XYZ file of C-alpha atoms in Angstrom:
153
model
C 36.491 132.617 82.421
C 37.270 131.368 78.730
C 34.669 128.747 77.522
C 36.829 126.318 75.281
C 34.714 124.673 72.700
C 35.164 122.656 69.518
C 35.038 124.648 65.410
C 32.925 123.186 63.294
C 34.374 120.674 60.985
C 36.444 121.740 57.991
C 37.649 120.090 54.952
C 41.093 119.812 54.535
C 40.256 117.635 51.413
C 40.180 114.211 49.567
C 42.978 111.671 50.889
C 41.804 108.866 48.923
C 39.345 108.179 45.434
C 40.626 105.800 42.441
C 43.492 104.126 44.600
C 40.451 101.938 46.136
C 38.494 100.682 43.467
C 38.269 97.410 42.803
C 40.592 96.480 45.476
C 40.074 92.698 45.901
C 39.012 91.305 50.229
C 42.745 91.657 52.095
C 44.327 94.030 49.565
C 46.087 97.009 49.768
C 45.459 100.381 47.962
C 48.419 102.307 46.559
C 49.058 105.835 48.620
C 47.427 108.365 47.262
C 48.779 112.061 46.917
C 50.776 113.616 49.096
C 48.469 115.964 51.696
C 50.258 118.955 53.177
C 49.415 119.168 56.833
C 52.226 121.779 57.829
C 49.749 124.486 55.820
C 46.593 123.365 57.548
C 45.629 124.730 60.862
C 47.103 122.073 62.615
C 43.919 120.942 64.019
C 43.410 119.447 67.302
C 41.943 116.464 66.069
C 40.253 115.132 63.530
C 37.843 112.656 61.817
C 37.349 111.194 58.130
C 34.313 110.545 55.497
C 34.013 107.595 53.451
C 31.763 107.530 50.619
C 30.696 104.953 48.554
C 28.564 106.252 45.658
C 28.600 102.151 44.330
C 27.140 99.162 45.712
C 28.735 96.067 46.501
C 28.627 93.049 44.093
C 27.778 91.160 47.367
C 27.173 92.313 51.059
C 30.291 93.093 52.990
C 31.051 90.139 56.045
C 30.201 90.034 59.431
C 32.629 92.388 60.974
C 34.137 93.604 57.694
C 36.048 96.756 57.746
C 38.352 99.503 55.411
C 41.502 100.230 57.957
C 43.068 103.536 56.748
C 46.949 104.410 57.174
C 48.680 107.697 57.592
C 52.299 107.868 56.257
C 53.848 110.937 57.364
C 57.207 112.074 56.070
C 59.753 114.840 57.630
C 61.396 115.593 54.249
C 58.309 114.802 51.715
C 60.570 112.346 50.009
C 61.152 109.936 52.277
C 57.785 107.939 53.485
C 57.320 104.772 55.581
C 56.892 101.429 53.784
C 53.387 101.024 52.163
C 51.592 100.336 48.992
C 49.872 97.924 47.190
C 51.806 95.256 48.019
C 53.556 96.406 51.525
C 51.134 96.007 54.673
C 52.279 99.114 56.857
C 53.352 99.010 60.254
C 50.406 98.690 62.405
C 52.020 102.090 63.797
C 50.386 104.111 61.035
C 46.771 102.421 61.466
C 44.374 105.637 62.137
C 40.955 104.670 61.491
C 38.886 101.900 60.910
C 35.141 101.778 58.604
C 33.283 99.181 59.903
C 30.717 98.377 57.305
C 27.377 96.585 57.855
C 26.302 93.473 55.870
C 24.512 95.636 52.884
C 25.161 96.004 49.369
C 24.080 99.823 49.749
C 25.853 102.523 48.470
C 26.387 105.172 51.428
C 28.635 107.025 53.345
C 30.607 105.888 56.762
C 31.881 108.539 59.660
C 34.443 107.643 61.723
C 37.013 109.329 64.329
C 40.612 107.966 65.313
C 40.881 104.182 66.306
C 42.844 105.736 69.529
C 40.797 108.466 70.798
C 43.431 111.970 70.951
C 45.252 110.709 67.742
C 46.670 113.647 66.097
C 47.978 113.912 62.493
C 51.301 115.477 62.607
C 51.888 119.189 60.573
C 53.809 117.487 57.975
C 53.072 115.839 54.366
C 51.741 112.899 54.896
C 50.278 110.158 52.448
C 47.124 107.758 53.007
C 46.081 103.987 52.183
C 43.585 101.561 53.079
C 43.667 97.693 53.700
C 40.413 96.256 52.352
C 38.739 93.553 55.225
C 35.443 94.021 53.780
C 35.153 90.423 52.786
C 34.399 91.130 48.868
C 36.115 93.274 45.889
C 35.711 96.956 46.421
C 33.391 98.893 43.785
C 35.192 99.829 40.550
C 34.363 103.565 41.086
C 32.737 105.866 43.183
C 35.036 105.431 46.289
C 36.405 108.742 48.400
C 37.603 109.573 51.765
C 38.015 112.671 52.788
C 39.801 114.218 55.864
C 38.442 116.955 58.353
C 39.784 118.840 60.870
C 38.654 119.939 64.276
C 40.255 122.617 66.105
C 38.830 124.311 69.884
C 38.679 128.167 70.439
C 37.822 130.369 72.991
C 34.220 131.518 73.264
């Protein structure tokens, strides 16, 4: 009998890095690049980084958070409404930092707000909806996306 067990974690790259800084408490980043997922392994499942090489001008709130969208598109042309001034559908919503009340650069780990979430194989574009309660820092901002996949042993 097969053991089935879970690959390490591999980087399928950076989503997101100047399209958050600065981004005042409520606003919306612009999407960033588009990330082909049909040449990936089509993982299983996944989970993203963010890193904040920056402090805060002041402590995030109570509660505050960085919500991250997926927009996936069939044709690569044709994505769902979001951007910098367009709140996506909360249909896209993947993953959620919650940040602790500290003015600390760091980094944040986080898997899928609904556990067995998987990103589609096709080209798909990411954004973020700042609730931290204060601006974003001007620089120094990344997420990046891993995969997980499960093999045989």
């Amino acid at each position: 009998m097969a053991i089935i067990k879970q690959t390490t974690l591999t980087s399928i790259g950076t989503i997101l890095s100047t399209e958050m800084n600065s981004i005042a408490n409520a606003g919306l980043s612009n999407a960033g690049s588009t990330i082909d997922l049909r040449t990936t392994n089509r993982y299983t499942s996944y989970t993203v980084r963010w890193t904040n090489s920056n402090t805060f001008g002041s402590p995030p709130s109570s509660g505050g958070a960085i919500v991250l969208y997926a927009l996936p598109s069939t044709d690569g042309t044709n994505f769902p409404l979001g951007s910098s001034s367009v709140l996506p559908s909360d249909n896209f919503r993947i993953a959620t930092f919650l940040l602790s009340t500290v003015t600390t650069a760091g980094q944040l780990i986080t898997v899928p707000d609904i556990p067995g979430t998987v990103l589609l194989p096709l080209q798909t574009r990411f954004m973020i909806r700042n609730l931290s309660g204060q601006t974003l820092p001007s620089s120094g901002n990344t997420i990046e996306l891993f995969g997980i996949n499960i093999e045989s042993a």
